[in-house]
Amino acid sequence: QVQLEESGGGLVQAGGSLRLSCAASGRPFSSYGMGWFRQAPGKEREFVASISGNGFNVQLADPVKGRFTISRDNAKNAVYLQMNGLKPEDTAVYYCAAKFFPAFAAHLAPPLRAQEYNAWGQGTQVTVSS
């Protein structure tokens, strides 16, 4: 089972940038498609971005397209979420999640539904002030 730990959250003004990192340990990192989700107070956890195990298949939620970028470094067992042009509505706890894929499926896009992921980090708070 993979263990995940997020970092990089904080308080930023609207229009600013943050880079979230998620460090993984356990099974070979390339065996996992990775996702970023967020949950604001009183709201359901929502999909933000995902990246396939080989790093070539990327998906972004419509609200963050053009502002956020997801990437991964399999040599460092890490996935990143670069967030630019932050808005107050981006305020949430951000979670990284992992879904196992066999080697022959490393190119497949991870799911959009949180329920389909196998492991989660503890979350990191992102607060965007207006």
PDB file of C-alpha atoms in Angstrom:
ATOM      1  CA  GLN A   1       0.000   0.000   0.000  1.00  0.00           C
ATOM      2  CA  VAL A   2       1.303   3.460  -0.849  1.00  0.00           C
ATOM      3  CA  GLN A   3       1.527   6.201   1.773  1.00  0.00           C
ATOM      4  CA  LEU A   4       0.989   9.805   0.739  1.00  0.00           C
ATOM      5  CA  GLU A   5       1.895  13.118   2.341  1.00  0.00           C
ATOM      6  CA  GLU A   6       0.969  16.533   0.968  1.00  0.00           C
ATOM      7  CA  SER A   7       2.814  19.782   1.568  1.00  0.00           C
ATOM      8  CA  GLY A   8       2.935  23.307   0.209  1.00  0.00           C
ATOM      9  CA  GLY A   9      -0.398  24.700   1.277  1.00  0.00           C
ATOM     10  CA  GLY A  10      -0.793  28.094   2.870  1.00  0.00           C
ATOM     11  CA  LEU A  11      -2.381  31.519   2.741  1.00  0.00           C
ATOM     12  CA  VAL A  12      -2.069  33.508  -0.473  1.00  0.00           C
ATOM     13  CA  GLN A  13      -3.727  36.569  -1.948  1.00  0.00           C
ATOM     14  CA  ALA A  14      -5.994  36.307  -4.955  1.00  0.00           C
ATOM     15  CA  GLY A  15      -3.940  36.116  -8.125  1.00  0.00           C
ATOM     16  CA  GLY A  16      -1.044  34.471  -6.343  1.00  0.00           C
ATOM     17  CA  SER A  17       0.511  31.058  -6.799  1.00  0.00           C
ATOM     18  CA  LEU A  18       1.214  27.976  -4.740  1.00  0.00           C
ATOM     19  CA  ARG A  19       2.845  24.667  -5.552  1.00  0.00           C
ATOM     20  CA  LEU A  20       1.539  21.617  -3.760  1.00  0.00           C
ATOM     21  CA  SER A  21       3.673  18.512  -3.458  1.00  0.00           C
ATOM     22  CA  CYS A  22       2.672  14.965  -2.625  1.00  0.00           C
ATOM     23  CA  ALA A  23       5.393  12.555  -1.548  1.00  0.00           C
ATOM     24  CA  ALA A  24       4.713   8.842  -1.890  1.00  0.00           C
ATOM     25  CA  SER A  25       6.285   5.822  -0.267  1.00  0.00           C
ATOM     26  CA  GLY A  26       5.607   2.135  -0.639  1.00  0.00           C
ATOM     27  CA  ARG A  27       5.050   0.312  -3.915  1.00  0.00           C
ATOM     28  CA  PRO A  28       6.696   1.532  -7.143  1.00  0.00           C
ATOM     29  CA  PHE A  29       5.288   4.993  -7.694  1.00  0.00           C
ATOM     30  CA  SER A  30       4.818   4.510 -11.424  1.00  0.00           C
ATOM     31  CA  SER A  31       2.235   1.833 -10.577  1.00  0.00           C
ATOM     32  CA  TYR A  32      -0.134   4.555  -9.442  1.00  0.00           C
ATOM     33  CA  GLY A  33      -2.258   7.010 -11.287  1.00  0.00           C
ATOM     34  CA  MET A  34      -2.421  10.112  -9.118  1.00  0.00           C
ATOM     35  CA  GLY A  35      -5.155  12.603  -8.477  1.00  0.00           C
ATOM     36  CA  TRP A  36      -5.631  15.878  -6.664  1.00  0.00           C
ATOM     37  CA  PHE A  37      -8.966  16.597  -5.017  1.00  0.00           C
ATOM     38  CA  ARG A  38     -10.196  19.428  -2.841  1.00  0.00           C
ATOM     39  CA  GLN A  39     -12.881  19.884  -0.252  1.00  0.00           C
ATOM     40  CA  ALA A  40     -14.232  23.210   0.889  1.00  0.00           C
ATOM     41  CA  PRO A  41     -16.221  23.564   4.140  1.00  0.00           C
ATOM     42  CA  GLY A  42     -19.746  22.237   3.727  1.00  0.00           C
ATOM     43  CA  LYS A  43     -19.037  20.885   0.240  1.00  0.00           C
ATOM     44  CA  GLU A  44     -18.295  17.486  -1.214  1.00  0.00           C
ATOM     45  CA  ARG A  45     -14.791  16.485  -2.197  1.00  0.00           C
ATOM     46  CA  GLU A  46     -14.257  17.405  -5.831  1.00  0.00           C
ATOM     47  CA  PHE A  47     -11.845  16.369  -8.542  1.00  0.00           C
ATOM     48  CA  VAL A  48      -9.133  18.869  -9.459  1.00  0.00           C
ATOM     49  CA  ALA A  49      -6.562  17.067 -11.610  1.00  0.00           C
ATOM     50  CA  SER A  50      -5.120  13.662 -12.397  1.00  0.00           C
ATOM     51  CA  ILE A  51      -2.104  12.195 -14.116  1.00  0.00           C
ATOM     52  CA  SER A  52      -1.395   8.697 -15.374  1.00  0.00           C
ATOM     53  CA  GLY A  53       1.388   6.513 -14.039  1.00  0.00           C
ATOM     54  CA  ASN A  54       3.625   7.302 -17.001  1.00  0.00           C
ATOM     55  CA  GLY A  55       2.858  11.014 -16.754  1.00  0.00           C
ATOM     56  CA  PHE A  56       1.501  11.392 -20.270  1.00  0.00           C
ATOM     57  CA  ASN A  57      -2.245  11.421 -19.640  1.00  0.00           C
ATOM     58  CA  VAL A  58      -3.400  14.500 -17.759  1.00  0.00           C
ATOM     59  CA  GLN A  59      -6.892  15.649 -16.860  1.00  0.00           C
ATOM     60  CA  LEU A  60      -7.949  18.946 -15.297  1.00  0.00           C
ATOM     61  CA  ALA A  61     -11.302  20.019 -13.941  1.00  0.00           C
ATOM     62  CA  ASP A  62     -12.922  22.837 -15.894  1.00  0.00           C
ATOM     63  CA  PRO A  63     -12.684  25.423 -13.048  1.00  0.00           C
ATOM     64  CA  VAL A  64      -8.899  25.095 -12.945  1.00  0.00           C
ATOM     65  CA  LYS A  65      -8.022  24.710 -16.619  1.00  0.00           C
ATOM     66  CA  GLY A  66      -5.547  27.338 -17.726  1.00  0.00           C
ATOM     67  CA  ARG A  67      -4.523  28.057 -14.110  1.00  0.00           C
ATOM     68  CA  PHE A  68      -3.417  24.741 -12.576  1.00  0.00           C
ATOM     69  CA  THR A  69      -0.886  22.220 -13.829  1.00  0.00           C
ATOM     70  CA  ILE A  70      -0.310  18.691 -12.588  1.00  0.00           C
ATOM     71  CA  SER A  71       3.008  16.916 -13.028  1.00  0.00           C
ATOM     72  CA  ARG A  72       4.928  14.017 -11.533  1.00  0.00           C
ATOM     73  CA  ASP A  73       8.494  12.906 -11.046  1.00  0.00           C
ATOM     74  CA  ASN A  74       8.585   9.124 -10.747  1.00  0.00           C
ATOM     75  CA  ALA A  75      12.269   9.187  -9.840  1.00  0.00           C
ATOM     76  CA  LYS A  76      11.419  11.291  -6.775  1.00  0.00           C
ATOM     77  CA  ASN A  77       8.121   9.502  -6.001  1.00  0.00           C
ATOM     78  CA  ALA A  78       6.289  12.803  -6.120  1.00  0.00           C
ATOM     79  CA  VAL A  79       3.362  14.497  -7.789  1.00  0.00           C
ATOM     80  CA  TYR A  80       2.866  18.244  -7.942  1.00  0.00           C
ATOM     81  CA  LEU A  81       0.036  20.697  -8.409  1.00  0.00           C
ATOM     82  CA  GLN A  82       1.134  24.112  -9.615  1.00  0.00           C
ATOM     83  CA  MET A  83      -1.628  26.600  -8.911  1.00  0.00           C
ATOM     84  CA  ASN A  84      -1.492  30.010 -10.555  1.00  0.00           C
ATOM     85  CA  GLY A  85      -4.053  32.773 -10.677  1.00  0.00           C
ATOM     86  CA  LEU A  86      -5.605  31.609  -7.435  1.00  0.00           C
ATOM     87  CA  LYS A  87      -9.115  32.735  -6.615  1.00  0.00           C
ATOM     88  CA  PRO A  88     -10.968  32.835  -3.274  1.00  0.00           C
ATOM     89  CA  GLU A  89     -13.155  29.980  -4.523  1.00  0.00           C
ATOM     90  CA  ASP A  90     -10.046  27.785  -4.673  1.00  0.00           C
ATOM     91  CA  THR A  91      -9.931  27.842  -0.881  1.00  0.00           C
ATOM     92  CA  ALA A  92     -10.152  24.247   0.356  1.00  0.00           C
ATOM     93  CA  VAL A  93      -8.246  21.373   1.826  1.00  0.00           C
ATOM     94  CA  TYR A  94      -6.351  19.740  -1.015  1.00  0.00           C
ATOM     95  CA  TYR A  95      -5.745  15.996  -1.029  1.00  0.00           C
ATOM     96  CA  CYS A  96      -3.621  13.800  -3.213  1.00  0.00           C
ATOM     97  CA  ALA A  97      -4.829  10.294  -3.958  1.00  0.00           C
ATOM     98  CA  ALA A  98      -3.421   7.196  -5.601  1.00  0.00           C
ATOM     99  CA  LYS A  99      -5.031   4.456  -7.656  1.00  0.00           C
ATOM    100  CA  PHE A 100      -3.104   1.319  -8.502  1.00  0.00           C
ATOM    101  CA  PHE A 101      -2.705   0.362 -12.156  1.00  0.00           C
ATOM    102  CA  PRO A 102      -0.876  -2.702 -13.501  1.00  0.00           C
ATOM    103  CA  ALA A 103       2.163  -1.926 -15.617  1.00  0.00           C
ATOM    104  CA  PHE A 104       0.394  -2.448 -18.941  1.00  0.00           C
ATOM    105  CA  ALA A 105      -2.157   0.225 -17.947  1.00  0.00           C
ATOM    106  CA  ALA A 106       0.264   2.952 -16.853  1.00  0.00           C
ATOM    107  CA  HIS A 107      -0.938   5.146 -19.715  1.00  0.00           C
ATOM    108  CA  LEU A 108      -4.567   5.171 -18.627  1.00  0.00           C
ATOM    109  CA  ALA A 109      -6.149   8.263 -17.108  1.00  0.00           C
ATOM    110  CA  PRO A 110      -6.978   7.864 -13.428  1.00  0.00           C
ATOM    111  CA  PRO A 111     -10.651   8.120 -12.477  1.00  0.00           C
ATOM    112  CA  LEU A 112     -12.486  11.320 -11.687  1.00  0.00           C
ATOM    113  CA  ARG A 113     -14.424   9.815  -8.768  1.00  0.00           C
ATOM    114  CA  ALA A 114     -12.813   9.939  -5.350  1.00  0.00           C
ATOM    115  CA  GLN A 115     -14.343   6.590  -4.392  1.00  0.00           C
ATOM    116  CA  GLU A 116     -12.159   4.782  -6.926  1.00  0.00           C
ATOM    117  CA  TYR A 117      -8.834   5.738  -5.347  1.00  0.00           C
ATOM    118  CA  ASN A 118      -6.954   3.340  -3.082  1.00  0.00           C
ATOM    119  CA  ALA A 119      -4.982   5.704  -0.845  1.00  0.00           C
ATOM    120  CA  TRP A 120      -5.181   9.286   0.379  1.00  0.00           C
ATOM    121  CA  GLY A 121      -2.956  11.818   2.039  1.00  0.00           C
ATOM    122  CA  GLN A 122      -3.986  13.804   5.096  1.00  0.00           C
ATOM    123  CA  GLY A 123      -4.588  16.998   3.136  1.00  0.00           C
ATOM    124  CA  THR A 124      -3.088  20.470   3.068  1.00  0.00           C
ATOM    125  CA  GLN A 125      -5.020  23.698   3.564  1.00  0.00           C
ATOM    126  CA  VAL A 126      -5.045  26.316   0.818  1.00  0.00           C
ATOM    127  CA  THR A 127      -6.602  29.658   1.685  1.00  0.00           C
ATOM    128  CA  VAL A 128      -6.949  32.419  -0.899  1.00  0.00           C
ATOM    129  CA  SER A 129      -7.811  35.867   0.405  1.00  0.00           C
ATOM    130  CA  SER A 130      -9.616  38.446  -1.712  1.00  0.00           C
TER     131      SER A 130
END
